[in-house]
Amino acid sequence: MNEIIEKSSVSLPVRLNISAPSWTKQFKDQKSYNCYSREGMTDLKIARTFDKIKISEERHNEAKAALDHFLKLSSVPVSMGVFREVFKLVNGAISNSLSREIFNFRIKALYSIFADYPACIFTQEIARKIAKLNIFFPSAKEIESVLDEAKEDLESEISNLQSIVGNDFYTKEDQLREQMELQAKRRERQEQKEEDERRHRINRLNAITKPLDDLNKVIQEAMENYIPANPMEMNSQELIKVFTEQMNQIN
């Protein structure tokens, strides 16, 4: 029977015990981080002026704090003590565990490969996933697949937070400016509406008076074309008779 490896004083977290604010997950899986979809953005303050999602200054600060925390944790490489503790759990969980001598030899070799991985991903949950890979102590390739997945999840959170922090956000001055811009647009729309109504009234009046204008034009032309050659020699009754006869010929 294999020799039991001594218990370590290193305490591992159950799982990666860091998470961004829940609302930041709404930004994931978007095609573009600088023009977010409005679907599901119920927790966010949306700027409609520039047709682009903007978050409040409070939300921006929350994301910035989470990002700083993630970056700090991700920059700390795993220590030998933490690394050894993870694989002690693995060795104890598999069916064919290694002896102390072989375990120590394997750990030194594996640590030289994975020493630059962030310490925060080495948790009891990671140990459980690695232990489930094989009934024997896992190979470096098998271990790498699990650690890389955890590392990619961490990098994805960081990337998402960086995109949010880099996006525009509201300040009180932004809110005041947007209110003024919206008021100006409302005034502009109202003025345009009034101008359109005025033009519509003028067009209707023109349509109503057009027959009268046409009649006046015809009368004017008739008077110019049918004035007698000697109107000064005719009395008023004769002139009226001449114009009446000409007017009766107008359709």
mmCIF file of N, CA and C in Angstrom, residues 79-167:
data_model
loop_
_atom_site.group_PDB
_atom_site.id
_atom_site.type_symbol
_atom_site.label_atom_id
_atom_site.label_comp_id
_atom_site.label_asym_id
_atom_site.label_seq_id
_atom_site.Cartn_x
_atom_site.Cartn_y
_atom_site.Cartn_z
ATOM 1 N N SER A 79 2.423 29.350 -6.034
ATOM 2 C CA SER A 79 3.603 28.928 -5.261
ATOM 3 C C SER A 79 3.693 27.409 -5.259
ATOM 4 N N MET A 80 4.857 26.900 -4.906
ATOM 5 C CA MET A 80 5.034 25.454 -4.819
ATOM 6 C C MET A 80 4.111 24.861 -3.760
ATOM 7 N N GLY A 81 3.925 25.600 -2.653
ATOM 8 C CA GLY A 81 3.069 25.093 -1.588
ATOM 9 C C GLY A 81 1.641 24.888 -2.039
ATOM 10 N N VAL A 82 1.080 25.870 -2.729
ATOM 11 C CA VAL A 82 -0.292 25.770 -3.227
ATOM 12 C C VAL A 82 -0.387 24.685 -4.304
ATOM 13 N N PHE A 83 0.586 24.671 -5.190
ATOM 14 C CA PHE A 83 0.607 23.677 -6.266
ATOM 15 C C PHE A 83 0.653 22.252 -5.687
ATOM 16 N N ARG A 84 1.502 22.067 -4.704
ATOM 17 C CA ARG A 84 1.622 20.749 -4.078
ATOM 18 C C ARG A 84 0.310 20.344 -3.408
ATOM 19 N N GLU A 85 -0.353 21.308 -2.753
ATOM 20 C CA GLU A 85 -1.587 20.991 -2.041
ATOM 21 C C GLU A 85 -2.678 20.533 -3.000
ATOM 22 N N VAL A 86 -2.772 21.192 -4.149
ATOM 23 C CA VAL A 86 -3.769 20.795 -5.148
ATOM 24 C C VAL A 86 -3.549 19.353 -5.570
ATOM 25 N N PHE A 87 -2.313 19.019 -5.853
ATOM 26 C CA PHE A 87 -2.051 17.686 -6.375
ATOM 27 C C PHE A 87 -1.994 16.617 -5.276
ATOM 28 N N LYS A 88 -1.862 17.048 -4.027
ATOM 29 C CA LYS A 88 -2.058 16.103 -2.941
ATOM 30 C C LYS A 88 -3.520 15.669 -2.890
ATOM 31 N N LEU A 89 -4.429 16.623 -3.125
ATOM 32 C CA LEU A 89 -5.851 16.285 -3.186
ATOM 33 C C LEU A 89 -6.129 15.357 -4.369
ATOM 34 N N VAL A 90 -5.482 15.659 -5.497
ATOM 35 C CA VAL A 90 -5.644 14.808 -6.683
ATOM 36 C C VAL A 90 -5.136 13.404 -6.397
ATOM 37 N N ASN A 91 -3.958 13.324 -5.832
ATOM 38 C CA ASN A 91 -3.335 12.022 -5.558
ATOM 39 C C ASN A 91 -4.167 11.203 -4.573
ATOM 40 N N GLY A 92 -4.795 11.889 -3.641
ATOM 41 C CA GLY A 92 -5.624 11.177 -2.673
ATOM 42 C C GLY A 92 -6.953 10.731 -3.241
ATOM 43 N N ALA A 93 -7.371 11.382 -4.330
ATOM 44 C CA ALA A 93 -8.693 11.089 -4.890
ATOM 45 C C ALA A 93 -8.662 9.999 -5.954
ATOM 46 N N ILE A 94 -7.524 9.815 -6.621
ATOM 47 C CA ILE A 94 -7.463 8.823 -7.707
ATOM 48 C C ILE A 94 -7.322 7.415 -7.138
ATOM 49 N N SER A 95 -7.650 6.434 -7.973
ATOM 50 C CA SER A 95 -7.623 5.036 -7.529
ATOM 51 C C SER A 95 -6.200 4.534 -7.312
ATOM 52 N N ASN A 96 -5.283 4.936 -8.185
ATOM 53 C CA ASN A 96 -3.899 4.462 -8.103
ATOM 54 C C ASN A 96 -2.987 5.617 -7.719
ATOM 55 N N SER A 97 -2.968 5.959 -6.427
ATOM 56 C CA SER A 97 -2.182 7.099 -5.976
ATOM 57 C C SER A 97 -0.690 6.774 -5.962
ATOM 58 N N LEU A 98 0.115 7.835 -6.021
ATOM 59 C CA LEU A 98 1.571 7.694 -6.081
ATOM 60 C C LEU A 98 2.159 7.633 -4.677
ATOM 61 N N SER A 99 3.313 7.002 -4.568
ATOM 62 C CA SER A 99 4.046 7.019 -3.306
ATOM 63 C C SER A 99 4.638 8.409 -3.088
ATOM 64 N N ARG A 100 5.119 8.666 -1.855
ATOM 65 C CA ARG A 100 5.664 9.980 -1.556
ATOM 66 C C ARG A 100 6.826 10.344 -2.462
ATOM 67 N N GLU A 101 7.749 9.385 -2.684
ATOM 68 C CA GLU A 101 8.929 9.679 -3.495
ATOM 69 C C GLU A 101 8.553 10.005 -4.935
ATOM 70 N N ILE A 102 7.702 9.179 -5.510
ATOM 71 C CA ILE A 102 7.299 9.422 -6.911
ATOM 72 C C ILE A 102 6.470 10.699 -7.009
ATOM 73 N N PHE A 103 5.598 10.927 -6.028
ATOM 74 C CA PHE A 103 4.778 12.137 -6.013
ATOM 75 C C PHE A 103 5.663 13.381 -5.991
ATOM 76 N N ASN A 104 6.643 13.407 -5.102
ATOM 77 C CA ASN A 104 7.528 14.566 -5.003
ATOM 78 C C ASN A 104 8.274 14.814 -6.310
ATOM 79 N N PHE A 105 8.712 13.740 -6.935
ATOM 80 C CA PHE A 105 9.420 13.868 -8.208
ATOM 81 C C PHE A 105 8.492 14.433 -9.290
ATOM 82 N N ARG A 106 7.252 13.897 -9.334
ATOM 83 C CA ARG A 106 6.304 14.377 -10.353
ATOM 84 C C ARG A 106 5.935 15.834 -10.119
ATOM 85 N N ILE A 107 5.745 16.207 -8.850
ATOM 86 C CA ILE A 107 5.335 17.578 -8.538
ATOM 87 C C ILE A 107 6.403 18.580 -8.964
ATOM 88 N N LYS A 108 7.653 18.271 -8.725
ATOM 89 C CA LYS A 108 8.736 19.178 -9.120
ATOM 90 C C LYS A 108 8.766 19.365 -10.628
ATOM 91 N N ALA A 109 8.571 18.272 -11.358
ATOM 92 C CA ALA A 109 8.572 18.351 -12.821
ATOM 93 C C ALA A 109 7.367 19.143 -13.323
ATOM 94 N N LEU A 110 6.197 18.880 -12.752
ATOM 95 C CA LEU A 110 4.980 19.583 -13.187
ATOM 96 C C LEU A 110 5.033 21.067 -12.820
ATOM 97 N N TYR A 111 5.570 21.357 -11.643
ATOM 98 C CA TYR A 111 5.619 22.765 -11.218
ATOM 99 C C TYR A 111 6.498 23.589 -12.161
ATOM 100 N N SER A 112 7.566 22.986 -12.682
ATOM 101 C CA SER A 112 8.429 23.702 -13.621
ATOM 102 C C SER A 112 7.672 24.073 -14.893
ATOM 103 N N ILE A 113 6.609 23.323 -15.198
ATOM 104 C CA ILE A 113 5.802 23.593 -16.395
ATOM 105 C C ILE A 113 4.737 24.648 -16.117
ATOM 106 N N PHE A 114 4.112 24.571 -14.946
ATOM 107 C CA PHE A 114 2.939 25.416 -14.669
ATOM 108 C C PHE A 114 3.196 26.503 -13.626
ATOM 109 N N ALA A 115 4.444 26.802 -13.348
ATOM 110 C CA ALA A 115 4.775 27.768 -12.297
ATOM 111 C C ALA A 115 4.286 29.183 -12.596
ATOM 112 N N ASP A 116 4.069 29.510 -13.870
ATOM 113 C CA ASP A 116 3.649 30.877 -14.210
ATOM 114 C C ASP A 116 2.125 31.032 -14.239
ATOM 115 N N TYR A 117 1.379 29.982 -13.952
ATOM 116 C CA TYR A 117 -0.086 30.095 -13.932
ATOM 117 C C TYR A 117 -0.516 30.839 -12.664
ATOM 118 N N PRO A 118 -1.584 31.636 -12.731
ATOM 119 C CA PRO A 118 -2.006 32.428 -11.561
ATOM 120 C C PRO A 118 -2.461 31.545 -10.404
ATOM 121 N N ALA A 119 -2.077 31.932 -9.233
ATOM 122 C CA ALA A 119 -2.383 31.137 -8.042
ATOM 123 C C ALA A 119 -3.879 31.041 -7.784
ATOM 124 N N CYS A 120 -4.632 32.072 -8.175
ATOM 125 C CA CYS A 120 -6.053 32.114 -7.815
ATOM 126 C C CYS A 120 -6.884 31.017 -8.479
ATOM 127 N N ILE A 121 -6.383 30.390 -9.545
ATOM 128 C CA ILE A 121 -7.169 29.337 -10.196
ATOM 129 C C ILE A 121 -6.937 27.969 -9.553
ATOM 130 N N PHE A 122 -5.982 27.871 -8.643
ATOM 131 C CA PHE A 122 -5.688 26.583 -8.007
ATOM 132 C C PHE A 122 -6.581 26.424 -6.775
ATOM 133 N N THR A 123 -7.692 25.775 -6.978
ATOM 134 C CA THR A 123 -8.716 25.618 -5.947
ATOM 135 C C THR A 123 -9.060 24.144 -5.762
ATOM 136 N N GLN A 124 -9.906 23.874 -4.777
ATOM 137 C CA GLN A 124 -10.400 22.513 -4.581
ATOM 138 C C GLN A 124 -11.215 22.054 -5.793
ATOM 139 N N GLU A 125 -11.914 22.988 -6.416
ATOM 140 C CA GLU A 125 -12.699 22.650 -7.609
ATOM 141 C C GLU A 125 -11.792 22.200 -8.750
ATOM 142 N N ILE A 126 -10.663 22.881 -8.920
ATOM 143 C CA ILE A 126 -9.690 22.493 -9.950
ATOM 144 C C ILE A 126 -9.120 21.110 -9.633
ATOM 145 N N ALA A 127 -8.810 20.857 -8.375
ATOM 146 C CA ALA A 127 -8.296 19.543 -7.967
ATOM 147 C C ALA A 127 -9.309 18.447 -8.290
ATOM 148 N N ARG A 128 -10.578 18.728 -8.043
ATOM 149 C CA ARG A 128 -11.626 17.748 -8.338
ATOM 150 C C ARG A 128 -11.695 17.445 -9.838
ATOM 151 N N LYS A 129 -11.614 18.504 -10.666
ATOM 152 C CA LYS A 129 -11.678 18.306 -12.115
ATOM 153 C C LYS A 129 -10.482 17.500 -12.623
ATOM 154 N N ILE A 130 -9.303 17.797 -12.087
ATOM 155 C CA ILE A 130 -8.099 17.076 -12.518
ATOM 156 C C ILE A 130 -8.178 15.605 -12.091
ATOM 157 N N ALA A 131 -8.678 15.373 -10.877
ATOM 158 C CA ALA A 131 -8.769 14.001 -10.363
ATOM 159 C C ALA A 131 -9.739 13.153 -11.184
ATOM 160 N N LYS A 132 -10.726 13.772 -11.787
ATOM 161 C CA LYS A 132 -11.722 13.035 -12.570
ATOM 162 C C LYS A 132 -11.228 12.685 -13.971
ATOM 163 N N LEU A 133 -10.039 13.183 -14.341
ATOM 164 C CA LEU A 133 -9.538 12.937 -15.683
ATOM 165 C C LEU A 133 -9.148 11.476 -15.902
ATOM 166 N N ASN A 134 -8.644 10.834 -14.851
ATOM 167 C CA ASN A 134 -8.055 9.504 -15.042
ATOM 168 C C ASN A 134 -8.014 8.782 -13.696
ATOM 169 N N ILE A 135 -8.007 7.448 -13.748
ATOM 170 C CA ILE A 135 -7.853 6.694 -12.496
ATOM 171 C C ILE A 135 -6.388 6.707 -12.045
ATOM 172 N N PHE A 136 -5.502 7.071 -12.971
ATOM 173 C CA PHE A 136 -4.080 7.213 -12.646
ATOM 174 C C PHE A 136 -3.758 8.692 -12.473
ATOM 175 N N PHE A 137 -2.578 8.959 -11.953
ATOM 176 C CA PHE A 137 -2.141 10.348 -11.815
ATOM 177 C C PHE A 137 -2.073 10.971 -13.221
ATOM 178 N N PRO A 138 -2.713 12.140 -13.430
ATOM 179 C CA PRO A 138 -2.838 12.689 -14.779
ATOM 180 C C PRO A 138 -1.507 13.140 -15.374
ATOM 181 N N SER A 139 -1.484 13.159 -16.693
ATOM 182 C CA SER A 139 -0.297 13.624 -17.410
ATOM 183 C C SER A 139 -0.290 15.148 -17.461
ATOM 184 N N ALA A 140 0.836 15.721 -17.871
ATOM 185 C CA ALA A 140 0.949 17.183 -17.993
ATOM 186 C C ALA A 140 -0.051 17.726 -19.000
ATOM 187 N N LYS A 141 -0.285 16.977 -20.068
ATOM 188 C CA LYS A 141 -1.222 17.431 -21.106
ATOM 189 C C LYS A 141 -2.645 17.479 -20.564
ATOM 190 N N GLU A 142 -3.015 16.464 -19.784
ATOM 191 C CA GLU A 142 -4.356 16.443 -19.198
ATOM 192 C C GLU A 142 -4.516 17.585 -18.197
ATOM 193 N N ILE A 143 -3.513 17.788 -17.392
ATOM 194 C CA ILE A 143 -3.557 18.873 -16.409
ATOM 195 C C ILE A 143 -3.652 20.226 -17.115
ATOM 196 N N GLU A 144 -2.901 20.386 -18.186
ATOM 197 C CA GLU A 144 -2.888 21.646 -18.932
ATOM 198 C C GLU A 144 -4.275 21.995 -19.463
ATOM 199 N N SER A 145 -5.021 20.992 -19.928
ATOM 200 C CA SER A 145 -6.349 21.256 -20.471
ATOM 201 C C SER A 145 -7.277 21.864 -19.420
ATOM 202 N N VAL A 146 -7.185 21.390 -18.176
ATOM 203 C CA VAL A 146 -8.032 21.910 -17.103
ATOM 204 C C VAL A 146 -7.569 23.301 -16.662
ATOM 205 N N LEU A 147 -6.261 23.454 -16.486
ATOM 206 C CA LEU A 147 -5.734 24.750 -16.037
ATOM 207 C C LEU A 147 -5.949 25.832 -17.098
ATOM 208 N N ASP A 148 -5.785 25.471 -18.360
ATOM 209 C CA ASP A 148 -5.987 26.458 -19.424
ATOM 210 C C ASP A 148 -7.436 26.926 -19.482
ATOM 211 N N GLU A 149 -8.353 26.014 -19.253
ATOM 212 C CA GLU A 149 -9.773 26.399 -19.252
ATOM 213 C C GLU A 149 -10.053 27.397 -18.132
ATOM 214 N N ALA A 150 -9.516 27.117 -16.939
ATOM 215 C CA ALA A 150 -9.712 28.038 -15.808
ATOM 216 C C ALA A 150 -9.032 29.383 -16.073
ATOM 217 N N LYS A 151 -7.869 29.336 -16.677
ATOM 218 C CA LYS A 151 -7.134 30.564 -16.983
ATOM 219 C C LYS A 151 -7.871 31.387 -18.035
ATOM 220 N N GLU A 152 -8.451 30.719 -19.030
ATOM 221 C CA GLU A 152 -9.213 31.422 -20.061
ATOM 222 C C GLU A 152 -10.462 32.075 -19.484
ATOM 223 N N ASP A 153 -11.120 31.397 -18.540
ATOM 224 C CA ASP A 153 -12.288 31.995 -17.888
ATOM 225 C C ASP A 153 -11.895 33.271 -17.154
ATOM 226 N N LEU A 154 -10.775 33.218 -16.468
ATOM 227 C CA LEU A 154 -10.281 34.392 -15.742
ATOM 228 C C LEU A 154 -9.952 35.517 -16.721
ATOM 229 N N GLU A 155 -9.257 35.198 -17.809
ATOM 230 C CA GLU A 155 -8.888 36.203 -18.800
ATOM 231 C C GLU A 155 -10.122 36.782 -19.493
ATOM 232 N N SER A 156 -11.157 35.938 -19.660
ATOM 233 C CA SER A 156 -12.399 36.425 -20.255
ATOM 234 C C SER A 156 -13.072 37.456 -19.358
ATOM 235 N N GLU A 157 -13.081 37.202 -18.043
ATOM 236 C CA GLU A 157 -13.639 38.176 -17.096
ATOM 237 C C GLU A 157 -12.857 39.482 -17.155
ATOM 238 N N ILE A 158 -11.542 39.367 -17.202
ATOM 239 C CA ILE A 158 -10.696 40.568 -17.256
ATOM 240 C C ILE A 158 -10.952 41.350 -18.542
ATOM 241 N N SER A 159 -11.028 40.632 -19.661
ATOM 242 C CA SER A 159 -11.268 41.285 -20.949
ATOM 243 C C SER A 159 -12.615 41.997 -20.960
ATOM 244 N N ASN A 160 -13.627 41.343 -20.402
ATOM 245 C CA ASN A 160 -14.952 41.948 -20.352
ATOM 246 C C ASN A 160 -14.947 43.216 -19.503
ATOM 247 N N LEU A 161 -14.295 43.155 -18.348
ATOM 248 C CA LEU A 161 -14.222 44.322 -17.468
ATOM 249 C C LEU A 161 -13.419 45.451 -18.104
ATOM 250 N N GLN A 162 -12.344 45.115 -18.802
ATOM 251 C CA GLN A 162 -11.544 46.137 -19.477
ATOM 252 C C GLN A 162 -12.377 46.853 -20.536
ATOM 253 N N SER A 163 -13.217 46.098 -21.227
ATOM 254 C CA SER A 163 -14.076 46.701 -22.252
ATOM 255 C C SER A 163 -15.100 47.636 -21.631
ATOM 256 N N ILE A 164 -15.641 47.236 -20.486
ATOM 257 C CA ILE A 164 -16.623 48.079 -19.803
ATOM 258 C C ILE A 164 -15.965 49.345 -19.270
ATOM 259 N N VAL A 165 -14.829 49.172 -18.631
ATOM 260 C CA VAL A 165 -14.117 50.326 -18.054
ATOM 261 C C VAL A 165 -13.694 51.296 -19.152
ATOM 262 N N GLY A 166 -13.337 50.759 -20.317
ATOM 263 C CA GLY A 166 -12.918 51.618 -21.422
ATOM 264 C C GLY A 166 -14.071 52.284 -22.131
ATOM 265 N N ASN A 167 -15.314 51.868 -21.835
ATOM 266 C CA ASN A 167 -16.483 52.445 -22.488
ATOM 267 C C ASN A 167 -16.852 53.777 -21.839
#
